[in-house]
Amino acid sequence: MTINFIRPGVTGQTQRASFMAALSLAETLLAETTAIPTHLHVEATEWSPMTPTVRAYFHHDPAAVREFANQFFLEVADSVRADGLVQTEASGRRDGIAVQAWALVRVEDEEMAA
């Protein structure tokens, strides 16, 4: 029995194609947005290679999440977590790829910004 580690299997090919699509979308999002994220994460997991995700994190900046969401027609929700932090999260799809943007702030910071 031999194992060929050089040529990827079907899952590997699908995963690679998903990564490339998500990377292309990430590039487009960055080129078009006025709200530049602190971190941008692209994911296409081995166990779910056909469902890539692009995640944008905005450090302590829920207003930027809302701006990003408005530009790309994402749904926005705010929630208070058990640790007392307010999470602002936007989610939706673009070009068939899941897009998420999020930020965390302390409740006091969110109240001062309002």
PDB file of N, CA and C in Angstrom:
ATOM      1  N   MET A   1       0.845  -1.177   0.000  1.00  0.00           N
ATOM      2  CA  MET A   1       0.000   0.000   0.000  1.00  0.00           C
ATOM      3  C   MET A   1       0.888   1.236   0.000  1.00  0.00           C
ATOM      4  N   THR A   2       0.557   2.173  -0.869  1.00  0.00           N
ATOM      5  CA  THR A   2       1.301   3.430  -0.899  1.00  0.00           C
ATOM      6  C   THR A   2       0.350   4.595  -0.671  1.00  0.00           C
ATOM      7  N   ILE A   3       0.895   5.646  -0.132  1.00  0.00           N
ATOM      8  CA  ILE A   3       0.122   6.861   0.109  1.00  0.00           C
ATOM      9  C   ILE A   3       0.804   7.996  -0.635  1.00  0.00           C
ATOM     10  N   ASN A   4       0.037   8.704  -1.428  1.00  0.00           N
ATOM     11  CA  ASN A   4       0.575   9.823  -2.186  1.00  0.00           C
ATOM     12  C   ASN A   4       0.243  11.117  -1.444  1.00  0.00           C
ATOM     13  N   PHE A   5       1.239  11.695  -0.778  1.00  0.00           N
ATOM     14  CA  PHE A   5       1.028  12.926  -0.034  1.00  0.00           C
ATOM     15  C   PHE A   5       1.140  14.169  -0.918  1.00  0.00           C
ATOM     16  N   ILE A   6       1.569  14.010  -2.143  1.00  0.00           N
ATOM     17  CA  ILE A   6       1.804  15.155  -3.013  1.00  0.00           C
ATOM     18  C   ILE A   6       0.519  15.622  -3.682  1.00  0.00           C
ATOM     19  N   ARG A   7      -0.278  14.703  -4.178  1.00  0.00           N
ATOM     20  CA  ARG A   7      -1.507  15.069  -4.873  1.00  0.00           C
ATOM     21  C   ARG A   7      -2.674  15.082  -3.896  1.00  0.00           C
ATOM     22  N   PRO A   8      -3.341  16.237  -3.723  1.00  0.00           N
ATOM     23  CA  PRO A   8      -4.445  16.290  -2.769  1.00  0.00           C
ATOM     24  C   PRO A   8      -5.640  15.475  -3.239  1.00  0.00           C
ATOM     25  N   GLY A   9      -6.394  14.954  -2.284  1.00  0.00           N
ATOM     26  CA  GLY A   9      -7.615  14.231  -2.600  1.00  0.00           C
ATOM     27  C   GLY A   9      -8.719  15.195  -2.979  1.00  0.00           C
ATOM     28  N   VAL A  10      -9.902  14.644  -3.204  1.00  0.00           N
ATOM     29  CA  VAL A  10     -11.043  15.467  -3.602  1.00  0.00           C
ATOM     30  C   VAL A  10     -11.347  16.514  -2.538  1.00  0.00           C
ATOM     31  N   THR A  11     -11.316  16.117  -1.263  1.00  0.00           N
ATOM     32  CA  THR A  11     -11.576  17.074  -0.189  1.00  0.00           C
ATOM     33  C   THR A  11     -10.548  18.186  -0.206  1.00  0.00           C
ATOM     34  N   GLY A  12      -9.287  17.837  -0.411  1.00  0.00           N
ATOM     35  CA  GLY A  12      -8.230  18.843  -0.469  1.00  0.00           C
ATOM     36  C   GLY A  12      -8.421  19.814  -1.616  1.00  0.00           C
ATOM     37  N   GLN A  13      -8.852  19.311  -2.759  1.00  0.00           N
ATOM     38  CA  GLN A  13      -9.088  20.181  -3.918  1.00  0.00           C
ATOM     39  C   GLN A  13     -10.259  21.124  -3.659  1.00  0.00           C
ATOM     40  N   THR A  14     -11.316  20.596  -3.061  1.00  0.00           N
ATOM     41  CA  THR A  14     -12.480  21.412  -2.726  1.00  0.00           C
ATOM     42  C   THR A  14     -12.111  22.461  -1.691  1.00  0.00           C
ATOM     43  N   GLN A  15     -11.350  22.037  -0.690  1.00  0.00           N
ATOM     44  CA  GLN A  15     -10.923  22.955   0.360  1.00  0.00           C
ATOM     45  C   GLN A  15     -10.058  24.074  -0.224  1.00  0.00           C
ATOM     46  N   ARG A  16      -9.150  23.729  -1.108  1.00  0.00           N
ATOM     47  CA  ARG A  16      -8.292  24.732  -1.747  1.00  0.00           C
ATOM     48  C   ARG A  16      -9.136  25.724  -2.556  1.00  0.00           C
ATOM     49  N   ALA A  17     -10.095  25.219  -3.324  1.00  0.00           N
ATOM     50  CA  ALA A  17     -10.963  26.096  -4.116  1.00  0.00           C
ATOM     51  C   ALA A  17     -11.771  27.025  -3.209  1.00  0.00           C
ATOM     52  N   SER A  18     -12.243  26.498  -2.074  1.00  0.00           N
ATOM     53  CA  SER A  18     -12.988  27.321  -1.120  1.00  0.00           C
ATOM     54  C   SER A  18     -12.098  28.403  -0.524  1.00  0.00           C
ATOM     55  N   PHE A  19     -10.870  28.033  -0.171  1.00  0.00           N
ATOM     56  CA  PHE A  19      -9.916  29.024   0.342  1.00  0.00           C
ATOM     57  C   PHE A  19      -9.684  30.127  -0.685  1.00  0.00           C
ATOM     58  N   MET A  20      -9.474  29.747  -1.929  1.00  0.00           N
ATOM     59  CA  MET A  20      -9.191  30.733  -2.971  1.00  0.00           C
ATOM     60  C   MET A  20     -10.382  31.677  -3.171  1.00  0.00           C
ATOM     61  N   ALA A  21     -11.598  31.128  -3.131  1.00  0.00           N
ATOM     62  CA  ALA A  21     -12.794  31.966  -3.267  1.00  0.00           C
ATOM     63  C   ALA A  21     -12.916  32.924  -2.084  1.00  0.00           C
ATOM     64  N   ALA A  22     -12.671  32.417  -0.870  1.00  0.00           N
ATOM     65  CA  ALA A  22     -12.758  33.257   0.325  1.00  0.00           C
ATOM     66  C   ALA A  22     -11.653  34.315   0.341  1.00  0.00           C
ATOM     67  N   LEU A  23     -10.451  33.943  -0.081  1.00  0.00           N
ATOM     68  CA  LEU A  23      -9.357  34.917  -0.155  1.00  0.00           C
ATOM     69  C   LEU A  23      -9.675  36.016  -1.165  1.00  0.00           C
ATOM     70  N   SER A  24     -10.253  35.636  -2.288  1.00  0.00           N
ATOM     71  CA  SER A  24     -10.642  36.612  -3.298  1.00  0.00           C
ATOM     72  C   SER A  24     -11.702  37.566  -2.748  1.00  0.00           C
ATOM     73  N   LEU A  25     -12.677  37.011  -2.032  1.00  0.00           N
ATOM     74  CA  LEU A  25     -13.708  37.848  -1.427  1.00  0.00           C
ATOM     75  C   LEU A  25     -13.101  38.767  -0.373  1.00  0.00           C
ATOM     76  N   ALA A  26     -12.196  38.241   0.453  1.00  0.00           N
ATOM     77  CA  ALA A  26     -11.544  39.067   1.478  1.00  0.00           C
ATOM     78  C   ALA A  26     -10.832  40.254   0.835  1.00  0.00           C
ATOM     79  N   GLU A  27     -10.158  40.005  -0.269  1.00  0.00           N
ATOM     80  CA  GLU A  27      -9.472  41.078  -0.992  1.00  0.00           C
ATOM     81  C   GLU A  27     -10.479  42.119  -1.493  1.00  0.00           C
ATOM     82  N   THR A  28     -11.600  41.665  -2.023  1.00  0.00           N
ATOM     83  CA  THR A  28     -12.638  42.575  -2.510  1.00  0.00           C
ATOM     84  C   THR A  28     -13.231  43.393  -1.372  1.00  0.00           C
ATOM     85  N   LEU A  29     -13.535  42.732  -0.251  1.00  0.00           N
ATOM     86  CA  LEU A  29     -14.099  43.441   0.899  1.00  0.00           C
ATOM     87  C   LEU A  29     -13.157  44.542   1.376  1.00  0.00           C
ATOM     88  N   LEU A  30     -11.871  44.215   1.489  1.00  0.00           N
ATOM     89  CA  LEU A  30     -10.895  45.214   1.933  1.00  0.00           C
ATOM     90  C   LEU A  30     -10.764  46.362   0.935  1.00  0.00           C
ATOM     91  N   ALA A  31     -10.862  46.053  -0.332  1.00  0.00           N
ATOM     92  CA  ALA A  31     -10.741  47.090  -1.355  1.00  0.00           C
ATOM     93  C   ALA A  31     -11.949  48.026  -1.361  1.00  0.00           C
ATOM     94  N   GLU A  32     -13.124  47.515  -0.988  1.00  0.00           N
ATOM     95  CA  GLU A  32     -14.354  48.296  -1.101  1.00  0.00           C
ATOM     96  C   GLU A  32     -14.793  48.978   0.186  1.00  0.00           C
ATOM     97  N   THR A  33     -14.333  48.526   1.344  1.00  0.00           N
ATOM     98  CA  THR A  33     -14.836  49.065   2.601  1.00  0.00           C
ATOM     99  C   THR A  33     -14.093  50.322   3.038  1.00  0.00           C
ATOM    100  N   THR A  34     -14.799  51.144   3.807  1.00  0.00           N
ATOM    101  CA  THR A  34     -14.157  52.284   4.460  1.00  0.00           C
ATOM    102  C   THR A  34     -13.854  51.960   5.917  1.00  0.00           C
ATOM    103  N   ALA A  35     -14.340  50.817   6.394  1.00  0.00           N
ATOM    104  CA  ALA A  35     -14.114  50.371   7.775  1.00  0.00           C
ATOM    105  C   ALA A  35     -13.068  49.257   7.751  1.00  0.00           C
ATOM    106  N   ILE A  36     -11.827  49.603   7.988  1.00  0.00           N
ATOM    107  CA  ILE A  36     -10.740  48.623   7.904  1.00  0.00           C
ATOM    108  C   ILE A  36     -10.673  47.813   9.203  1.00  0.00           C
ATOM    109  N   PRO A  37     -10.779  46.487   9.118  1.00  0.00           N
ATOM    110  CA  PRO A  37     -10.748  45.653  10.327  1.00  0.00           C
ATOM    111  C   PRO A  37      -9.348  45.547  10.931  1.00  0.00           C
ATOM    112  N   THR A  38      -9.330  45.206  12.209  1.00  0.00           N
ATOM    113  CA  THR A  38      -8.072  44.955  12.909  1.00  0.00           C
ATOM    114  C   THR A  38      -7.482  43.625  12.471  1.00  0.00           C
ATOM    115  N   HIS A  39      -8.347  42.619  12.348  1.00  0.00           N
ATOM    116  CA  HIS A  39      -7.943  41.276  11.909  1.00  0.00           C
ATOM    117  C   HIS A  39      -8.908  40.810  10.831  1.00  0.00           C
ATOM    118  N   LEU A  40      -8.390  40.042   9.900  1.00  0.00           N
ATOM    119  CA  LEU A  40      -9.225  39.421   8.875  1.00  0.00           C
ATOM    120  C   LEU A  40      -8.855  37.946   8.831  1.00  0.00           C
ATOM    121  N   HIS A  41      -9.839  37.084   8.989  1.00  0.00           N
ATOM    122  CA  HIS A  41      -9.610  35.644   9.100  1.00  0.00           C
ATOM    123  C   HIS A  41     -10.374  34.945   7.976  1.00  0.00           C
ATOM    124  N   VAL A  42      -9.696  34.081   7.253  1.00  0.00           N
ATOM    125  CA  VAL A  42     -10.317  33.299   6.183  1.00  0.00           C
ATOM    126  C   VAL A  42     -10.263  31.832   6.585  1.00  0.00           C
ATOM    127  N   GLU A  43     -11.383  31.140   6.443  1.00  0.00           N
ATOM    128  CA  GLU A  43     -11.470  29.755   6.915  1.00  0.00           C
ATOM    129  C   GLU A  43     -12.167  28.873   5.885  1.00  0.00           C
ATOM    130  N   ALA A  44     -11.605  27.704   5.661  1.00  0.00           N
ATOM    131  CA  ALA A  44     -12.237  26.644   4.868  1.00  0.00           C
ATOM    132  C   ALA A  44     -11.765  25.340   5.505  1.00  0.00           C
ATOM    133  N   THR A  45     -12.564  24.814   6.400  1.00  0.00           N
ATOM    134  CA  THR A  45     -12.131  23.679   7.209  1.00  0.00           C
ATOM    135  C   THR A  45     -12.140  22.367   6.432  1.00  0.00           C
ATOM    136  N   GLU A  46     -11.315  21.458   6.874  1.00  0.00           N
ATOM    137  CA  GLU A  46     -11.224  20.134   6.255  1.00  0.00           C
ATOM    138  C   GLU A  46     -12.540  19.369   6.397  1.00  0.00           C
ATOM    139  N   TRP A  47     -13.222  19.544   7.545  1.00  0.00           N
ATOM    140  CA  TRP A  47     -14.455  18.793   7.794  1.00  0.00           C
ATOM    141  C   TRP A  47     -15.668  19.443   7.117  1.00  0.00           C
ATOM    142  N   SER A  48     -15.508  20.645   6.597  1.00  0.00           N
ATOM    143  CA  SER A  48     -16.597  21.312   5.886  1.00  0.00           C
ATOM    144  C   SER A  48     -16.008  22.193   4.788  1.00  0.00           C
ATOM    145  N   PRO A  49     -15.345  21.567   3.816  1.00  0.00           N
ATOM    146  CA  PRO A  49     -14.560  22.330   2.842  1.00  0.00           C
ATOM    147  C   PRO A  49     -15.372  23.194   1.880  1.00  0.00           C
ATOM    148  N   MET A  50     -16.672  22.968   1.787  1.00  0.00           N
ATOM    149  CA  MET A  50     -17.485  23.737   0.842  1.00  0.00           C
ATOM    150  C   MET A  50     -18.179  24.928   1.495  1.00  0.00           C
ATOM    151  N   THR A  51     -17.826  25.232   2.750  1.00  0.00           N
ATOM    152  CA  THR A  51     -18.455  26.351   3.455  1.00  0.00           C
ATOM    153  C   THR A  51     -17.393  27.311   3.991  1.00  0.00           C
ATOM    154  N   PRO A  52     -16.724  28.035   3.106  1.00  0.00           N
ATOM    155  CA  PRO A  52     -15.704  28.978   3.560  1.00  0.00           C
ATOM    156  C   PRO A  52     -16.335  30.173   4.282  1.00  0.00           C
ATOM    157  N   THR A  53     -15.547  30.804   5.126  1.00  0.00           N
ATOM    158  CA  THR A  53     -16.001  31.956   5.894  1.00  0.00           C
ATOM    159  C   THR A  53     -14.919  33.026   5.899  1.00  0.00           C
ATOM    160  N   VAL A  54     -15.352  34.269   5.824  1.00  0.00           N
ATOM    161  CA  VAL A  54     -14.459  35.411   6.017  1.00  0.00           C
ATOM    162  C   VAL A  54     -14.949  36.126   7.272  1.00  0.00           C
ATOM    163  N   ARG A  55     -14.054  36.296   8.261  1.00  0.00           N
ATOM    164  CA  ARG A  55     -14.406  36.966   9.514  1.00  0.00           C
ATOM    165  C   ARG A  55     -13.541  38.209   9.690  1.00  0.00           C
ATOM    166  N   ALA A  56     -14.190  39.313  10.020  1.00  0.00           N
ATOM    167  CA  ALA A  56     -13.481  40.572  10.256  1.00  0.00           C
ATOM    168  C   ALA A  56     -13.687  40.980  11.710  1.00  0.00           C
ATOM    169  N   TYR A  57     -12.596  41.272  12.404  1.00  0.00           N
ATOM    170  CA  TYR A  57     -12.665  41.719  13.795  1.00  0.00           C
ATOM    171  C   TYR A  57     -12.287  43.189  13.859  1.00  0.00           C
ATOM    172  N   PHE A  58     -13.113  43.963  14.553  1.00  0.00           N
ATOM    173  CA  PHE A  58     -12.874  45.390  14.748  1.00  0.00           C
ATOM    174  C   PHE A  58     -12.652  45.621  16.240  1.00  0.00           C
ATOM    175  N   HIS A  59     -11.424  45.874  16.628  1.00  0.00           N
ATOM    176  CA  HIS A  59     -11.044  45.994  18.041  1.00  0.00           C
ATOM    177  C   HIS A  59     -11.759  47.173  18.706  1.00  0.00           C
ATOM    178  N   HIS A  60     -12.628  46.860  19.653  1.00  0.00           N
ATOM    179  CA  HIS A  60     -13.356  47.866  20.438  1.00  0.00           C
ATOM    180  C   HIS A  60     -14.059  48.899  19.556  1.00  0.00           C
ATOM    181  N   ASP A  61     -14.584  48.484  18.415  1.00  0.00           N
ATOM    182  CA  ASP A  61     -15.176  49.446  17.487  1.00  0.00           C
ATOM    183  C   ASP A  61     -16.481  48.932  16.866  1.00  0.00           C
ATOM    184  N   PRO A  62     -17.563  48.875  17.670  1.00  0.00           N
ATOM    185  CA  PRO A  62     -18.834  48.403  17.129  1.00  0.00           C
ATOM    186  C   PRO A  62     -19.383  49.300  16.019  1.00  0.00           C
ATOM    187  N   ALA A  63     -19.041  50.584  16.043  1.00  0.00           N
ATOM    188  CA  ALA A  63     -19.496  51.480  14.972  1.00  0.00           C
ATOM    189  C   ALA A  63     -18.908  51.050  13.625  1.00  0.00           C
ATOM    190  N   ALA A  64     -17.666  50.585  13.641  1.00  0.00           N
ATOM    191  CA  ALA A  64     -17.037  50.104  12.402  1.00  0.00           C
ATOM    192  C   ALA A  64     -17.717  48.826  11.914  1.00  0.00           C
ATOM    193  N   VAL A  65     -18.156  47.974  12.847  1.00  0.00           N
ATOM    194  CA  VAL A  65     -18.896  46.763  12.461  1.00  0.00           C
ATOM    195  C   VAL A  65     -20.178  47.171  11.739  1.00  0.00           C
ATOM    196  N   ARG A  66     -20.882  48.163  12.297  1.00  0.00           N
ATOM    197  CA  ARG A  66     -22.129  48.621  11.675  1.00  0.00           C
ATOM    198  C   ARG A  66     -21.867  49.249  10.298  1.00  0.00           C
ATOM    199  N   GLU A  67     -20.789  50.003  10.197  1.00  0.00           N
ATOM    200  CA  GLU A  67     -20.427  50.614   8.914  1.00  0.00           C
ATOM    201  C   GLU A  67     -20.126  49.533   7.869  1.00  0.00           C
ATOM    202  N   PHE A  68     -19.327  48.548   8.266  1.00  0.00           N
ATOM    203  CA  PHE A  68     -18.979  47.420   7.397  1.00  0.00           C
ATOM    204  C   PHE A  68     -20.248  46.678   6.979  1.00  0.00           C
ATOM    205  N   ALA A  69     -21.119  46.416   7.954  1.00  0.00           N
ATOM    206  CA  ALA A  69     -22.370  45.700   7.686  1.00  0.00           C
ATOM    207  C   ALA A  69     -23.252  46.471   6.711  1.00  0.00           C
ATOM    208  N   ASN A  70     -23.324  47.772   6.887  1.00  0.00           N
ATOM    209  CA  ASN A  70     -24.134  48.603   6.002  1.00  0.00           C
ATOM    210  C   ASN A  70     -23.605  48.568   4.569  1.00  0.00           C
ATOM    211  N   GLN A  71     -22.298  48.562   4.422  1.00  0.00           N
ATOM    212  CA  GLN A  71     -21.698  48.551   3.090  1.00  0.00           C
ATOM    213  C   GLN A  71     -21.937  47.235   2.352  1.00  0.00           C
ATOM    214  N   PHE A  72     -22.038  46.134   3.107  1.00  0.00           N
ATOM    215  CA  PHE A  72     -22.148  44.817   2.469  1.00  0.00           C
ATOM    216  C   PHE A  72     -23.476  44.114   2.762  1.00  0.00           C
ATOM    217  N   PHE A  73     -24.463  44.882   3.250  1.00  0.00           N
ATOM    218  CA  PHE A  73     -25.817  44.367   3.466  1.00  0.00           C
ATOM    219  C   PHE A  73     -25.840  43.163   4.411  1.00  0.00           C
ATOM    220  N   LEU A  74     -25.133  43.290   5.532  1.00  0.00           N
ATOM    221  CA  LEU A  74     -25.102  42.244   6.550  1.00  0.00           C
ATOM    222  C   LEU A  74     -26.087  42.594   7.660  1.00  0.00           C
ATOM    223  N   GLU A  75     -26.608  41.577   8.339  1.00  0.00           N
ATOM    224  CA  GLU A  75     -27.515  41.773   9.474  1.00  0.00           C
ATOM    225  C   GLU A  75     -26.682  42.013  10.728  1.00  0.00           C
ATOM    226  N   VAL A  76     -27.077  42.991  11.550  1.00  0.00           N
ATOM    227  CA  VAL A  76     -26.325  43.346  12.755  1.00  0.00           C
ATOM    228  C   VAL A  76     -27.143  43.010  13.993  1.00  0.00           C
ATOM    229  N   ALA A  77     -26.470  42.469  15.009  1.00  0.00           N
ATOM    230  CA  ALA A  77     -27.107  42.185  16.295  1.00  0.00           C
ATOM    231  C   ALA A  77     -26.127  42.514  17.416  1.00  0.00           C
ATOM    232  N   ASP A  78     -26.661  43.066  18.507  1.00  0.00           N
ATOM    233  CA  ASP A  78     -25.878  43.327  19.714  1.00  0.00           C
ATOM    234  C   ASP A  78     -26.363  42.388  20.800  1.00  0.00           C
ATOM    235  N   SER A  79     -25.434  41.877  21.590  1.00  0.00           N
ATOM    236  CA  SER A  79     -25.816  41.025  22.714  1.00  0.00           C
ATOM    237  C   SER A  79     -24.828  41.230  23.854  1.00  0.00           C
ATOM    238  N   VAL A  80     -25.335  41.082  25.078  1.00  0.00           N
ATOM    239  CA  VAL A  80     -24.475  41.163  26.258  1.00  0.00           C
ATOM    240  C   VAL A  80     -24.115  39.741  26.648  1.00  0.00           C
ATOM    241  N   ARG A  81     -22.821  39.471  26.706  1.00  0.00           N
ATOM    242  CA  ARG A  81     -22.342  38.132  27.041  1.00  0.00           C
ATOM    243  C   ARG A  81     -22.328  37.929  28.552  1.00  0.00           C
ATOM    244  N   ALA A  82     -22.156  36.695  28.973  1.00  0.00           N
ATOM    245  CA  ALA A  82     -22.124  36.351  30.395  1.00  0.00           C
ATOM    246  C   ALA A  82     -20.991  37.061  31.133  1.00  0.00           C
ATOM    247  N   ASP A  83     -19.903  37.371  30.427  1.00  0.00           N
ATOM    248  CA  ASP A  83     -18.776  38.058  31.065  1.00  0.00           C
ATOM    249  C   ASP A  83     -18.963  39.575  31.098  1.00  0.00           C
ATOM    250  N   GLY A  84     -20.140  40.063  30.674  1.00  0.00           N
ATOM    251  CA  GLY A  84     -20.442  41.481  30.741  1.00  0.00           C
ATOM    252  C   GLY A  84     -20.010  42.291  29.534  1.00  0.00           C
ATOM    253  N   LEU A  85     -19.404  41.664  28.558  1.00  0.00           N
ATOM    254  CA  LEU A  85     -18.997  42.379  27.351  1.00  0.00           C
ATOM    255  C   LEU A  85     -20.153  42.450  26.360  1.00  0.00           C
ATOM    256  N   VAL A  86     -20.220  43.544  25.635  1.00  0.00           N
ATOM    257  CA  VAL A  86     -21.225  43.694  24.579  1.00  0.00           C
ATOM    258  C   VAL A  86     -20.588  43.255  23.273  1.00  0.00           C
ATOM    259  N   GLN A  87     -21.221  42.295  22.619  1.00  0.00           N
ATOM    260  CA  GLN A  87     -20.731  41.819  21.332  1.00  0.00           C
ATOM    261  C   GLN A  87     -21.637  42.359  20.239  1.00  0.00           C
ATOM    262  N   THR A  88     -21.026  43.063  19.301  1.00  0.00           N
ATOM    263  CA  THR A  88     -21.724  43.517  18.108  1.00  0.00           C
ATOM    264  C   THR A  88     -21.273  42.607  16.983  1.00  0.00           C
ATOM    265  N   GLU A  89     -22.231  41.939  16.351  1.00  0.00           N
ATOM    266  CA  GLU A  89     -21.886  40.986  15.302  1.00  0.00           C
ATOM    267  C   GLU A  89     -22.753  41.231  14.072  1.00  0.00           C
ATOM    268  N   ALA A  90     -22.113  41.203  12.931  1.00  0.00           N
ATOM    269  CA  ALA A  90     -22.814  41.308  11.653  1.00  0.00           C
ATOM    270  C   ALA A  90     -22.565  40.024  10.883  1.00  0.00           C
ATOM    271  N   SER A  91     -23.582  39.550  10.190  1.00  0.00           N
ATOM    272  CA  SER A  91     -23.397  38.318   9.422  1.00  0.00           C
ATOM    273  C   SER A  91     -24.285  38.328   8.186  1.00  0.00           C
ATOM    274  N   GLY A  92     -23.839  37.570   7.216  1.00  0.00           N
ATOM    275  CA  GLY A  92     -24.570  37.433   5.967  1.00  0.00           C
ATOM    276  C   GLY A  92     -23.733  36.657   4.970  1.00  0.00           C
ATOM    277  N   ARG A  93     -24.119  36.738   3.715  1.00  0.00           N
ATOM    278  CA  ARG A  93     -23.392  36.033   2.658  1.00  0.00           C
ATOM    279  C   ARG A  93     -23.111  37.002   1.521  1.00  0.00           C
ATOM    280  N   ARG A  94     -21.990  36.798   0.896  1.00  0.00           N
ATOM    281  CA  ARG A  94     -21.649  37.549  -0.311  1.00  0.00           C
ATOM    282  C   ARG A  94     -20.947  36.582  -1.246  1.00  0.00           C
ATOM    283  N   ASP A  95     -21.383  36.538  -2.470  1.00  0.00           N
ATOM    284  CA  ASP A  95     -20.824  35.621  -3.471  1.00  0.00           C
ATOM    285  C   ASP A  95     -20.839  34.177  -2.975  1.00  0.00           C
ATOM    286  N   GLY A  96     -21.872  33.820  -2.187  1.00  0.00           N
ATOM    287  CA  GLY A  96     -22.013  32.461  -1.682  1.00  0.00           C
ATOM    288  C   GLY A  96     -21.122  32.118  -0.504  1.00  0.00           C
ATOM    289  N   ILE A  97     -20.412  33.098   0.031  1.00  0.00           N
ATOM    290  CA  ILE A  97     -19.474  32.866   1.133  1.00  0.00           C
ATOM    291  C   ILE A  97     -19.992  33.575   2.378  1.00  0.00           C
ATOM    292  N   ALA A  98     -19.942  32.885   3.522  1.00  0.00           N
ATOM    293  CA  ALA A  98     -20.363  33.491   4.780  1.00  0.00           C
ATOM    294  C   ALA A  98     -19.394  34.604   5.162  1.00  0.00           C
ATOM    295  N   VAL A  99     -19.964  35.743   5.568  1.00  0.00           N
ATOM    296  CA  VAL A  99     -19.164  36.887   6.014  1.00  0.00           C
ATOM    297  C   VAL A  99     -19.646  37.265   7.406  1.00  0.00           C
ATOM    298  N   GLN A 100     -18.702  37.419   8.322  1.00  0.00           N
ATOM    299  CA  GLN A 100     -19.021  37.829   9.684  1.00  0.00           C
ATOM    300  C   GLN A 100     -18.084  38.963  10.076  1.00  0.00           C
ATOM    301  N   ALA A 101     -18.619  39.917  10.833  1.00  0.00           N
ATOM    302  CA  ALA A 101     -17.810  40.997  11.389  1.00  0.00           C
ATOM    303  C   ALA A 101     -18.221  41.144  12.844  1.00  0.00           C
ATOM    304  N   TRP A 102     -17.261  41.443  13.721  1.00  0.00           N
ATOM    305  CA  TRP A 102     -17.620  41.526  15.130  1.00  0.00           C
ATOM    306  C   TRP A 102     -16.667  42.425  15.905  1.00  0.00           C
ATOM    307  N   ALA A 103     -17.172  42.868  17.060  1.00  0.00           N
ATOM    308  CA  ALA A 103     -16.382  43.666  17.996  1.00  0.00           C
ATOM    309  C   ALA A 103     -16.902  43.389  19.399  1.00  0.00           C
ATOM    310  N   LEU A 104     -16.035  43.534  20.374  1.00  0.00           N
ATOM    311  CA  LEU A 104     -16.398  43.396  21.781  1.00  0.00           C
ATOM    312  C   LEU A 104     -16.018  44.675  22.514  1.00  0.00           C
ATOM    313  N   VAL A 105     -16.911  45.146  23.384  1.00  0.00           N
ATOM    314  CA  VAL A 105     -16.602  46.280  24.253  1.00  0.00           C
ATOM    315  C   VAL A 105     -17.229  46.034  25.619  1.00  0.00           C
ATOM    316  N   ARG A 106     -16.710  46.738  26.625  1.00  0.00           N
ATOM    317  CA  ARG A 106     -17.334  46.677  27.948  1.00  0.00           C
ATOM    318  C   ARG A 106     -18.651  47.445  27.893  1.00  0.00           C
ATOM    319  N   VAL A 107     -19.601  47.074  28.720  1.00  0.00           N
ATOM    320  CA  VAL A 107     -20.905  47.732  28.753  1.00  0.00           C
ATOM    321  C   VAL A 107     -20.724  49.226  29.004  1.00  0.00           C
ATOM    322  N   GLU A 108     -19.818  49.590  29.930  1.00  0.00           N
ATOM    323  CA  GLU A 108     -19.589  50.996  30.258  1.00  0.00           C
ATOM    324  C   GLU A 108     -19.112  51.769  29.025  1.00  0.00           C
ATOM    325  N   ASP A 109     -18.229  51.165  28.238  1.00  0.00           N
ATOM    326  CA  ASP A 109     -17.720  51.820  27.033  1.00  0.00           C
ATOM    327  C   ASP A 109     -18.835  52.019  26.012  1.00  0.00           C
ATOM    328  N   GLU A 110     -19.696  51.035  25.885  1.00  0.00           N
ATOM    329  CA  GLU A 110     -20.814  51.108  24.938  1.00  0.00           C
ATOM    330  C   GLU A 110     -21.782  52.213  25.361  1.00  0.00           C
ATOM    331  N   GLU A 111     -22.036  52.337  26.679  1.00  0.00           N
ATOM    332  CA  GLU A 111     -22.947  53.370  27.171  1.00  0.00           C
ATOM    333  C   GLU A 111     -22.369  54.762  26.946  1.00  0.00           C
ATOM    334  N   MET A 112     -21.057  54.916  27.121  1.00  0.00           N
ATOM    335  CA  MET A 112     -20.422  56.218  26.915  1.00  0.00           C
ATOM    336  C   MET A 112     -20.456  56.626  25.447  1.00  0.00           C
ATOM    337  N   ALA A 113     -20.371  55.646  24.558  1.00  0.00           N
ATOM    338  CA  ALA A 113     -20.365  55.931  23.126  1.00  0.00           C
ATOM    339  C   ALA A 113     -21.758  56.302  22.615  1.00  0.00           C
ATOM    340  N   ALA A 114     -22.790  55.878  23.341  1.00  0.00           N
ATOM    341  CA  ALA A 114     -24.173  56.125  22.889  1.00  0.00           C
ATOM    342  C   ALA A 114     -24.605  57.559  23.069  1.00  0.00           C
TER     343      ALA A 114
END
